[in-house]
Amino acid sequence: MDRAFFRVKYADTEELHPEPCAASGWGTEHMRGLAVSGALAREAERTIDTIGRHDLQPARWTVDLFRAAKMRPSVTSATVVRDGPRLCLIDAVLNQDGQPVARASALYLRPSATPDGTVWSGGASPTPPEARTPPPDRERLYLDPGRGWGEWTEGFQHSERKQIWHFPIPVVEGETVTPFQLAASVADVTNLIANLGSAGLEYINPDVTLAMARLPESTGLGLALTERVEQQGLAVGTAVVFDRRGVLGTVTASALANARRTVGRYALRRL
């Protein structure tokens, strides 16, 4: 895919300037959560490279979207909170106009041998779509229970446990999207599959938490909803994350009712 969420410009520091595909379905002046999470993941990865902790892999990624990120130049920074023998904890922040609008926490762990004991596993095994090269403007596929994987359908919107398959979008123009950046970006789409209903999308997510036992190994990544609860305008959705090898982790997103700004069908593809 030729598109990217940002292009880099340098002033006193590196600035990420959002490209059109970073615009959100909640409003063209707003930035998509995918772009924000991807930019923060890129900063966390650069930090782990700088300190030389190539023995670790990302295991947990939490993003707090506490202000509406705008389609404006953005600056990311990161701090190493703890660098230990078996883990590293990194905090990252995305600033616009000198003000923080989102933050993230990345927990990196060191892999080791799996113990011999048998432990229960949920056994979720979503089936990915047939491998094929997507059209240049295609970001994702939707699972219609009656038709299979393909374009958006009414069957997808009204299905209960929704599934999507997302193709990679580079965070920065000219850079190859990494497996971690792909997973961090796509995790934000959990709000869509968890909270899309008969009236459209009436919830907005202020956070997302991704937990992974391994990194993605394919050029696409899927989300399959496993649980959703709601009470008094608050909702929580959980999905498994899968690639062509199988399930690699879970995502949980909390959400707030936002019925006055419901996102309709045609804007949903921008979330």
PDB file of C-alpha atoms in Angstrom:
ATOM      1  CA  MET A   1       0.000   0.000   0.000  1.00  0.00           C
ATOM      2  CA  ASP A   2       1.451   3.365  -1.074  1.00  0.00           C
ATOM      3  CA  ARG A   3      -0.413   5.363   1.552  1.00  0.00           C
ATOM      4  CA  ALA A   4       0.886   6.167   5.029  1.00  0.00           C
ATOM      5  CA  PHE A   5      -0.512   7.859   8.112  1.00  0.00           C
ATOM      6  CA  PHE A   6       2.269  10.486   8.302  1.00  0.00           C
ATOM      7  CA  ARG A   7       5.132  12.094   6.478  1.00  0.00           C
ATOM      8  CA  VAL A   8       8.157  13.372   8.376  1.00  0.00           C
ATOM      9  CA  LYS A   9       9.289  16.991   8.438  1.00  0.00           C
ATOM     10  CA  TYR A  10      12.066  18.473  10.535  1.00  0.00           C
ATOM     11  CA  ALA A  11      11.918  21.817  12.329  1.00  0.00           C
ATOM     12  CA  ASP A  12      13.695  21.945  15.695  1.00  0.00           C
ATOM     13  CA  THR A  13      12.728  18.311  16.042  1.00  0.00           C
ATOM     14  CA  GLU A  14      11.080  15.564  14.017  1.00  0.00           C
ATOM     15  CA  GLU A  15       7.430  16.312  13.267  1.00  0.00           C
ATOM     16  CA  LEU A  16       4.867  13.832  11.984  1.00  0.00           C
ATOM     17  CA  HIS A  17       2.510  15.523   9.538  1.00  0.00           C
ATOM     18  CA  PRO A  18      -0.717  13.557   9.052  1.00  0.00           C
ATOM     19  CA  GLU A  19      -1.630  12.380   5.570  1.00  0.00           C
ATOM     20  CA  PRO A  20      -5.277  12.165   4.384  1.00  0.00           C
ATOM     21  CA  CYS A  21      -5.669   8.498   5.381  1.00  0.00           C
ATOM     22  CA  ALA A  22      -5.022   9.503   9.018  1.00  0.00           C
ATOM     23  CA  ALA A  23      -8.355  11.382   9.135  1.00  0.00           C
ATOM     24  CA  SER A  24     -11.059   9.881  11.340  1.00  0.00           C
ATOM     25  CA  GLY A  25     -14.656   8.972  10.641  1.00  0.00           C
ATOM     26  CA  TRP A  26     -15.613  10.997  13.721  1.00  0.00           C
ATOM     27  CA  GLY A  27     -14.693  14.122  11.745  1.00  0.00           C
ATOM     28  CA  THR A  28     -12.181  15.077   9.074  1.00  0.00           C
ATOM     29  CA  GLU A  29     -10.419  17.405  11.530  1.00  0.00           C
ATOM     30  CA  HIS A  30      -9.787  14.483  13.890  1.00  0.00           C
ATOM     31  CA  MET A  31      -7.038  11.874  13.620  1.00  0.00           C
ATOM     32  CA  ARG A  32      -7.776   8.157  13.639  1.00  0.00           C
ATOM     33  CA  GLY A  33      -6.844   6.070  16.641  1.00  0.00           C
ATOM     34  CA  LEU A  34      -4.977   3.732  14.284  1.00  0.00           C
ATOM     35  CA  ALA A  35      -2.631   6.576  13.329  1.00  0.00           C
ATOM     36  CA  VAL A  36      -2.106   7.751  16.911  1.00  0.00           C
ATOM     37  CA  SER A  37      -1.382   4.250  18.204  1.00  0.00           C
ATOM     38  CA  GLY A  38       0.922   3.525  15.267  1.00  0.00           C
ATOM     39  CA  ALA A  39       2.920   6.709  15.833  1.00  0.00           C
ATOM     40  CA  LEU A  40       3.377   5.919  19.521  1.00  0.00           C
ATOM     41  CA  ALA A  41       4.376   2.316  18.741  1.00  0.00           C
ATOM     42  CA  ARG A  42       6.993   3.593  16.310  1.00  0.00           C
ATOM     43  CA  GLU A  43       8.457   5.786  19.065  1.00  0.00           C
ATOM     44  CA  ALA A  44       8.501   2.897  21.545  1.00  0.00           C
ATOM     45  CA  GLU A  45      10.289   0.681  19.015  1.00  0.00           C
ATOM     46  CA  ARG A  46      12.888   3.334  18.320  1.00  0.00           C
ATOM     47  CA  THR A  47      13.525   3.623  22.044  1.00  0.00           C
ATOM     48  CA  ILE A  48      13.966  -0.121  22.548  1.00  0.00           C
ATOM     49  CA  ASP A  49      16.414  -0.102  19.610  1.00  0.00           C
ATOM     50  CA  THR A  50      18.325   2.844  21.081  1.00  0.00           C
ATOM     51  CA  ILE A  51      18.929   1.057  24.373  1.00  0.00           C
ATOM     52  CA  GLY A  52      19.851  -2.143  22.529  1.00  0.00           C
ATOM     53  CA  ARG A  53      17.260  -4.474  24.083  1.00  0.00           C
ATOM     54  CA  HIS A  54      16.882  -6.735  21.061  1.00  0.00           C
ATOM     55  CA  ASP A  55      16.430  -9.714  23.406  1.00  0.00           C
ATOM     56  CA  LEU A  56      12.939  -8.487  24.308  1.00  0.00           C
ATOM     57  CA  GLN A  57       9.620  -8.502  22.490  1.00  0.00           C
ATOM     58  CA  PRO A  58       6.466  -6.406  23.066  1.00  0.00           C
ATOM     59  CA  ALA A  59       3.952  -8.239  25.263  1.00  0.00           C
ATOM     60  CA  ARG A  60       1.515  -5.506  26.326  1.00  0.00           C
ATOM     61  CA  TRP A  61       0.560  -2.198  24.695  1.00  0.00           C
ATOM     62  CA  THR A  62      -1.868   0.276  26.276  1.00  0.00           C
ATOM     63  CA  VAL A  63      -2.910   3.562  24.665  1.00  0.00           C
ATOM     64  CA  ASP A  64      -4.882   6.323  26.392  1.00  0.00           C
ATOM     65  CA  LEU A  65      -6.629   8.662  23.941  1.00  0.00           C
ATOM     66  CA  PHE A  66      -7.464  11.379  26.452  1.00  0.00           C
ATOM     67  CA  ARG A  67      -7.757  14.328  24.032  1.00  0.00           C
ATOM     68  CA  ALA A  68      -9.010  14.442  20.473  1.00  0.00           C
ATOM     69  CA  ALA A  69      -5.927  14.276  18.266  1.00  0.00           C
ATOM     70  CA  LYS A  70      -6.292  16.723  15.385  1.00  0.00           C
ATOM     71  CA  MET A  71      -4.966  16.578  11.842  1.00  0.00           C
ATOM     72  CA  ARG A  72      -2.011  18.680  12.896  1.00  0.00           C
ATOM     73  CA  PRO A  73       1.768  18.203  13.149  1.00  0.00           C
ATOM     74  CA  SER A  74       2.597  15.791  15.971  1.00  0.00           C
ATOM     75  CA  VAL A  75       5.705  15.095  18.012  1.00  0.00           C
ATOM     76  CA  THR A  76       6.356  11.831  19.825  1.00  0.00           C
ATOM     77  CA  SER A  77       8.734  11.171  22.714  1.00  0.00           C
ATOM     78  CA  ALA A  78       9.424   8.258  25.030  1.00  0.00           C
ATOM     79  CA  THR A  79      10.856   7.533  28.471  1.00  0.00           C
ATOM     80  CA  VAL A  80      12.320   4.303  29.782  1.00  0.00           C
ATOM     81  CA  VAL A  81      10.536   3.659  33.093  1.00  0.00           C
ATOM     82  CA  ARG A  82      12.319   0.405  33.909  1.00  0.00           C
ATOM     83  CA  ASP A  83      15.034  -1.535  32.108  1.00  0.00           C
ATOM     84  CA  GLY A  84      15.517  -4.860  33.893  1.00  0.00           C
ATOM     85  CA  PRO A  85      17.015  -8.257  33.058  1.00  0.00           C
ATOM     86  CA  ARG A  86      13.721  -9.761  31.817  1.00  0.00           C
ATOM     87  CA  LEU A  87      11.594  -6.718  31.032  1.00  0.00           C
ATOM     88  CA  CYS A  88      11.568  -3.133  29.868  1.00  0.00           C
ATOM     89  CA  LEU A  89       8.744  -0.638  30.422  1.00  0.00           C
ATOM     90  CA  ILE A  90       8.500   2.370  28.128  1.00  0.00           C
ATOM     91  CA  ASP A  91       6.108   5.306  28.276  1.00  0.00           C
ATOM     92  CA  ALA A  92       5.437   7.276  25.076  1.00  0.00           C
ATOM     93  CA  VAL A  93       3.556  10.552  24.521  1.00  0.00           C
ATOM     94  CA  LEU A  94       2.145  12.231  21.424  1.00  0.00           C
ATOM     95  CA  ASN A  95       2.077  16.043  21.588  1.00  0.00           C
ATOM     96  CA  GLN A  96       0.318  18.594  19.391  1.00  0.00           C
ATOM     97  CA  ASP A  97       0.905  22.331  19.764  1.00  0.00           C
ATOM     98  CA  GLY A  98       2.977  21.608  22.849  1.00  0.00           C
ATOM     99  CA  GLN A  99       0.157  19.736  24.594  1.00  0.00           C
ATOM    100  CA  PRO A 100      -0.071  15.954  25.196  1.00  0.00           C
ATOM    101  CA  VAL A 101      -3.101  14.372  23.513  1.00  0.00           C
ATOM    102  CA  ALA A 102      -2.328  10.648  23.889  1.00  0.00           C
ATOM    103  CA  ARG A 103       0.028   8.417  25.819  1.00  0.00           C
ATOM    104  CA  ALA A 104       1.049   4.782  25.662  1.00  0.00           C
ATOM    105  CA  SER A 105       2.768   2.194  27.809  1.00  0.00           C
ATOM    106  CA  ALA A 106       4.785  -0.599  26.218  1.00  0.00           C
ATOM    107  CA  LEU A 107       5.844  -3.623  28.238  1.00  0.00           C
ATOM    108  CA  TYR A 108       8.639  -5.639  26.629  1.00  0.00           C
ATOM    109  CA  LEU A 109       9.468  -9.115  27.980  1.00  0.00           C
ATOM    110  CA  ARG A 110      12.283 -11.585  27.308  1.00  0.00           C
ATOM    111  CA  PRO A 111      11.113 -14.906  25.795  1.00  0.00           C
ATOM    112  CA  SER A 112      12.324 -18.164  27.322  1.00  0.00           C
ATOM    113  CA  ALA A 113      11.535 -21.880  27.234  1.00  0.00           C
ATOM    114  CA  THR A 114       7.908 -22.953  27.718  1.00  0.00           C
ATOM    115  CA  PRO A 115       7.395 -25.037  30.906  1.00  0.00           C
ATOM    116  CA  ASP A 116       6.241 -28.648  30.583  1.00  0.00           C
ATOM    117  CA  GLY A 117       2.943 -28.299  32.465  1.00  0.00           C
ATOM    118  CA  THR A 118      -0.405 -28.301  30.650  1.00  0.00           C
ATOM    119  CA  VAL A 119      -2.476 -25.119  31.016  1.00  0.00           C
ATOM    120  CA  TRP A 120      -6.001 -24.397  29.757  1.00  0.00           C
ATOM    121  CA  SER A 121      -6.418 -22.380  26.563  1.00  0.00           C
ATOM    122  CA  GLY A 122      -9.646 -20.896  25.183  1.00  0.00           C
ATOM    123  CA  GLY A 123      -9.122 -22.492  21.813  1.00  0.00           C
ATOM    124  CA  ALA A 124     -10.387 -19.610  19.653  1.00  0.00           C
ATOM    125  CA  SER A 125      -9.415 -20.264  16.035  1.00  0.00           C
ATOM    126  CA  PRO A 126     -10.783 -17.647  13.595  1.00  0.00           C
ATOM    127  CA  THR A 127     -10.203 -18.413   9.923  1.00  0.00           C
ATOM    128  CA  PRO A 128      -8.382 -15.673   7.992  1.00  0.00           C
ATOM    129  CA  PRO A 129      -9.435 -14.730   4.461  1.00  0.00           C
ATOM    130  CA  GLU A 130      -7.817 -16.277   1.415  1.00  0.00           C
ATOM    131  CA  ALA A 131      -4.359 -14.825   0.849  1.00  0.00           C
ATOM    132  CA  ARG A 132      -4.395 -12.286  -1.962  1.00  0.00           C
ATOM    133  CA  THR A 133      -2.962  -8.907  -2.874  1.00  0.00           C
ATOM    134  CA  PRO A 134      -5.438  -6.201  -1.866  1.00  0.00           C
ATOM    135  CA  PRO A 135      -6.384  -3.341  -4.223  1.00  0.00           C
ATOM    136  CA  PRO A 136      -4.342  -0.179  -3.544  1.00  0.00           C
ATOM    137  CA  ASP A 137      -7.211   1.530  -1.725  1.00  0.00           C
ATOM    138  CA  ARG A 138      -8.334  -1.487   0.338  1.00  0.00           C
ATOM    139  CA  GLU A 139      -7.650  -1.275   4.062  1.00  0.00           C
ATOM    140  CA  ARG A 140      -9.663  -4.180   5.400  1.00  0.00           C
ATOM    141  CA  LEU A 141     -12.030  -7.052   4.751  1.00  0.00           C
ATOM    142  CA  TYR A 142     -15.229  -7.754   6.695  1.00  0.00           C
ATOM    143  CA  LEU A 143     -16.657 -11.172   7.556  1.00  0.00           C
ATOM    144  CA  ASP A 144     -20.286 -11.599   6.521  1.00  0.00           C
ATOM    145  CA  PRO A 145     -21.491 -14.876   8.118  1.00  0.00           C
ATOM    146  CA  GLY A 146     -23.532 -15.679   5.003  1.00  0.00           C
ATOM    147  CA  ARG A 147     -21.041 -14.606   2.335  1.00  0.00           C
ATOM    148  CA  GLY A 148     -17.599 -14.905   3.853  1.00  0.00           C
ATOM    149  CA  TRP A 149     -14.819 -12.323   3.676  1.00  0.00           C
ATOM    150  CA  GLY A 150     -15.220  -9.294   1.414  1.00  0.00           C
ATOM    151  CA  GLU A 151     -16.502  -5.733   1.177  1.00  0.00           C
ATOM    152  CA  TRP A 152     -18.749  -4.139   3.771  1.00  0.00           C
ATOM    153  CA  THR A 153     -22.225  -5.720   3.828  1.00  0.00           C
ATOM    154  CA  GLU A 154     -25.383  -5.407   5.897  1.00  0.00           C
ATOM    155  CA  GLY A 155     -24.643  -8.950   7.029  1.00  0.00           C
ATOM    156  CA  PHE A 156     -21.427  -7.771   8.653  1.00  0.00           C
ATOM    157  CA  GLN A 157     -23.099  -4.819  10.366  1.00  0.00           C
ATOM    158  CA  HIS A 158     -25.803  -6.994  11.886  1.00  0.00           C
ATOM    159  CA  SER A 159     -23.623  -9.990  12.762  1.00  0.00           C
ATOM    160  CA  GLU A 160     -23.093 -10.622  16.462  1.00  0.00           C
ATOM    161  CA  ARG A 161     -19.440 -11.512  16.905  1.00  0.00           C
ATOM    162  CA  LYS A 162     -17.853  -9.408  14.212  1.00  0.00           C
ATOM    163  CA  GLN A 163     -14.527 -10.084  12.533  1.00  0.00           C
ATOM    164  CA  ILE A 164     -12.288  -7.895  10.380  1.00  0.00           C
ATOM    165  CA  TRP A 165      -9.035  -8.501   8.529  1.00  0.00           C
ATOM    166  CA  HIS A 166      -6.783  -5.447   8.248  1.00  0.00           C
ATOM    167  CA  PHE A 167      -4.045  -4.845   5.705  1.00  0.00           C
ATOM    168  CA  PRO A 168      -0.916  -2.949   6.805  1.00  0.00           C
ATOM    169  CA  ILE A 169      -0.662   0.833   6.470  1.00  0.00           C
ATOM    170  CA  PRO A 170       2.815   2.311   7.020  1.00  0.00           C
ATOM    171  CA  VAL A 171       2.996   4.730   9.916  1.00  0.00           C
ATOM    172  CA  VAL A 172       5.454   6.993   8.109  1.00  0.00           C
ATOM    173  CA  GLU A 173       5.810   7.505   4.382  1.00  0.00           C
ATOM    174  CA  GLY A 174       8.836   5.618   3.029  1.00  0.00           C
ATOM    175  CA  GLU A 175       9.146   3.336   6.061  1.00  0.00           C
ATOM    176  CA  THR A 176       8.129  -0.320   6.154  1.00  0.00           C
ATOM    177  CA  VAL A 177       5.468  -0.989   8.756  1.00  0.00           C
ATOM    178  CA  THR A 178       6.796  -3.360  11.420  1.00  0.00           C
ATOM    179  CA  PRO A 179       4.777  -6.243  12.913  1.00  0.00           C
ATOM    180  CA  PHE A 180       4.453  -4.347  16.197  1.00  0.00           C
ATOM    181  CA  GLN A 181       3.285  -1.158  14.472  1.00  0.00           C
ATOM    182  CA  LEU A 182       0.722  -3.191  12.532  1.00  0.00           C
ATOM    183  CA  ALA A 183      -0.634  -4.816  15.696  1.00  0.00           C
ATOM    184  CA  ALA A 184      -0.669  -1.554  17.667  1.00  0.00           C
ATOM    185  CA  SER A 185      -2.542   0.257  14.892  1.00  0.00           C
ATOM    186  CA  VAL A 186      -5.112  -2.449  14.162  1.00  0.00           C
ATOM    187  CA  ALA A 187      -5.873  -2.897  17.880  1.00  0.00           C
ATOM    188  CA  ASP A 188      -7.824   0.371  17.808  1.00  0.00           C
ATOM    189  CA  VAL A 189     -10.377  -1.164  15.405  1.00  0.00           C
ATOM    190  CA  THR A 190     -11.653  -3.240  18.345  1.00  0.00           C
ATOM    191  CA  ASN A 191     -14.079  -0.398  19.079  1.00  0.00           C
ATOM    192  CA  LEU A 192     -15.669  -0.886  15.665  1.00  0.00           C
ATOM    193  CA  ILE A 193     -16.244  -4.626  15.915  1.00  0.00           C
ATOM    194  CA  ALA A 194     -17.321  -4.391  19.566  1.00  0.00           C
ATOM    195  CA  ASN A 195     -19.756  -1.483  19.381  1.00  0.00           C
ATOM    196  CA  LEU A 196     -21.157  -1.339  15.864  1.00  0.00           C
ATOM    197  CA  GLY A 197     -24.896  -1.997  16.027  1.00  0.00           C
ATOM    198  CA  SER A 198     -28.147  -1.506  14.143  1.00  0.00           C
ATOM    199  CA  ALA A 199     -27.936   2.305  14.466  1.00  0.00           C
ATOM    200  CA  GLY A 200     -24.282   2.572  13.483  1.00  0.00           C
ATOM    201  CA  LEU A 201     -21.366   3.192  15.852  1.00  0.00           C
ATOM    202  CA  GLU A 202     -22.636   4.969  18.960  1.00  0.00           C
ATOM    203  CA  TYR A 203     -19.571   4.515  21.195  1.00  0.00           C
ATOM    204  CA  ILE A 204     -16.111   6.056  21.114  1.00  0.00           C
ATOM    205  CA  ASN A 205     -13.087   4.434  22.745  1.00  0.00           C
ATOM    206  CA  PRO A 206     -10.741   6.445  24.990  1.00  0.00           C
ATOM    207  CA  ASP A 207      -8.296   3.558  25.324  1.00  0.00           C
ATOM    208  CA  VAL A 208      -7.132   0.219  23.964  1.00  0.00           C
ATOM    209  CA  THR A 209      -4.964  -2.516  25.493  1.00  0.00           C
ATOM    210  CA  LEU A 210      -3.238  -5.144  23.373  1.00  0.00           C
ATOM    211  CA  ALA A 211      -1.569  -8.217  24.895  1.00  0.00           C
ATOM    212  CA  MET A 212       0.500 -10.540  22.688  1.00  0.00           C
ATOM    213  CA  ALA A 213       2.342 -13.807  23.222  1.00  0.00           C
ATOM    214  CA  ARG A 214       4.109 -13.286  19.888  1.00  0.00           C
ATOM    215  CA  LEU A 215       4.334 -10.781  17.042  1.00  0.00           C
ATOM    216  CA  PRO A 216       2.279 -11.095  13.825  1.00  0.00           C
ATOM    217  CA  GLU A 217       3.889 -13.206  11.118  1.00  0.00           C
ATOM    218  CA  SER A 218       1.678 -12.319   8.141  1.00  0.00           C
ATOM    219  CA  THR A 219       1.144  -9.117   6.186  1.00  0.00           C
ATOM    220  CA  GLY A 220      -2.424  -8.815   7.458  1.00  0.00           C
ATOM    221  CA  LEU A 221      -3.985  -9.060  10.875  1.00  0.00           C
ATOM    222  CA  GLY A 222      -7.444 -10.041  12.075  1.00  0.00           C
ATOM    223  CA  LEU A 223      -9.683  -9.195  15.029  1.00  0.00           C
ATOM    224  CA  ALA A 224     -12.530 -11.453  16.167  1.00  0.00           C
ATOM    225  CA  LEU A 225     -14.871 -10.224  18.899  1.00  0.00           C
ATOM    226  CA  THR A 226     -15.178 -12.606  21.847  1.00  0.00           C
ATOM    227  CA  GLU A 227     -17.040 -10.595  24.494  1.00  0.00           C
ATOM    228  CA  ARG A 228     -18.900  -7.334  25.057  1.00  0.00           C
ATOM    229  CA  VAL A 229     -20.599  -5.868  28.120  1.00  0.00           C
ATOM    230  CA  GLU A 230     -22.331  -2.516  28.603  1.00  0.00           C
ATOM    231  CA  GLN A 231     -24.008  -0.614  31.423  1.00  0.00           C
ATOM    232  CA  GLN A 232     -25.141   3.015  31.696  1.00  0.00           C
ATOM    233  CA  GLY A 233     -23.379   4.216  28.573  1.00  0.00           C
ATOM    234  CA  LEU A 234     -20.095   2.421  29.310  1.00  0.00           C
ATOM    235  CA  ALA A 235     -18.992  -0.591  27.281  1.00  0.00           C
ATOM    236  CA  VAL A 236     -16.057  -2.994  27.223  1.00  0.00           C
ATOM    237  CA  GLY A 237     -15.200  -5.142  24.217  1.00  0.00           C
ATOM    238  CA  THR A 238     -12.617  -7.928  23.962  1.00  0.00           C
ATOM    239  CA  ALA A 239     -11.323  -9.552  20.786  1.00  0.00           C
ATOM    240  CA  VAL A 240      -8.697 -12.113  19.873  1.00  0.00           C
ATOM    241  CA  VAL A 241      -5.945 -11.026  17.492  1.00  0.00           C
ATOM    242  CA  PHE A 242      -4.992 -13.514  14.791  1.00  0.00           C
ATOM    243  CA  ASP A 243      -2.786 -13.866  11.741  1.00  0.00           C
ATOM    244  CA  ARG A 244      -2.404 -16.704   9.236  1.00  0.00           C
ATOM    245  CA  ARG A 245      -0.607 -18.838  11.815  1.00  0.00           C
ATOM    246  CA  GLY A 246      -3.351 -18.475  14.445  1.00  0.00           C
ATOM    247  CA  VAL A 247      -4.332 -16.471  17.511  1.00  0.00           C
ATOM    248  CA  LEU A 248      -1.473 -14.426  18.993  1.00  0.00           C
ATOM    249  CA  GLY A 249      -3.157 -12.314  21.666  1.00  0.00           C
ATOM    250  CA  THR A 250      -6.148 -10.297  22.804  1.00  0.00           C
ATOM    251  CA  VAL A 251      -7.349  -6.690  22.718  1.00  0.00           C
ATOM    252  CA  THR A 252      -9.643  -4.952  25.172  1.00  0.00           C
ATOM    253  CA  ALA A 253     -11.154  -1.510  24.598  1.00  0.00           C
ATOM    254  CA  SER A 254     -13.396   0.512  26.878  1.00  0.00           C
ATOM    255  CA  ALA A 255     -15.911   2.890  25.327  1.00  0.00           C
ATOM    256  CA  LEU A 256     -18.213   5.800  26.096  1.00  0.00           C
ATOM    257  CA  ALA A 257     -21.664   6.319  24.607  1.00  0.00           C
ATOM    258  CA  ASN A 258     -21.462   8.980  21.896  1.00  0.00           C
ATOM    259  CA  ALA A 259     -24.934   8.759  20.355  1.00  0.00           C
ATOM    260  CA  ARG A 260     -25.110  12.458  19.474  1.00  0.00           C
ATOM    261  CA  ARG A 261     -22.261  11.898  17.022  1.00  0.00           C
ATOM    262  CA  THR A 262     -23.116   8.444  15.720  1.00  0.00           C
ATOM    263  CA  VAL A 263     -20.849   7.333  12.888  1.00  0.00           C
ATOM    264  CA  GLY A 264     -22.767   6.039   9.891  1.00  0.00           C
ATOM    265  CA  ARG A 265     -21.855   3.330   7.432  1.00  0.00           C
ATOM    266  CA  TYR A 266     -19.722   5.338   5.002  1.00  0.00           C
ATOM    267  CA  ALA A 267     -17.593   6.997   7.666  1.00  0.00           C
ATOM    268  CA  LEU A 268     -17.001   3.745   9.548  1.00  0.00           C
ATOM    269  CA  ARG A 269     -14.217   2.736   7.181  1.00  0.00           C
ATOM    270  CA  ARG A 270     -12.219   5.708   8.485  1.00  0.00           C
ATOM    271  CA  LEU A 271     -12.091   4.348  12.024  1.00  0.00           C
TER     272      LEU A 271
END
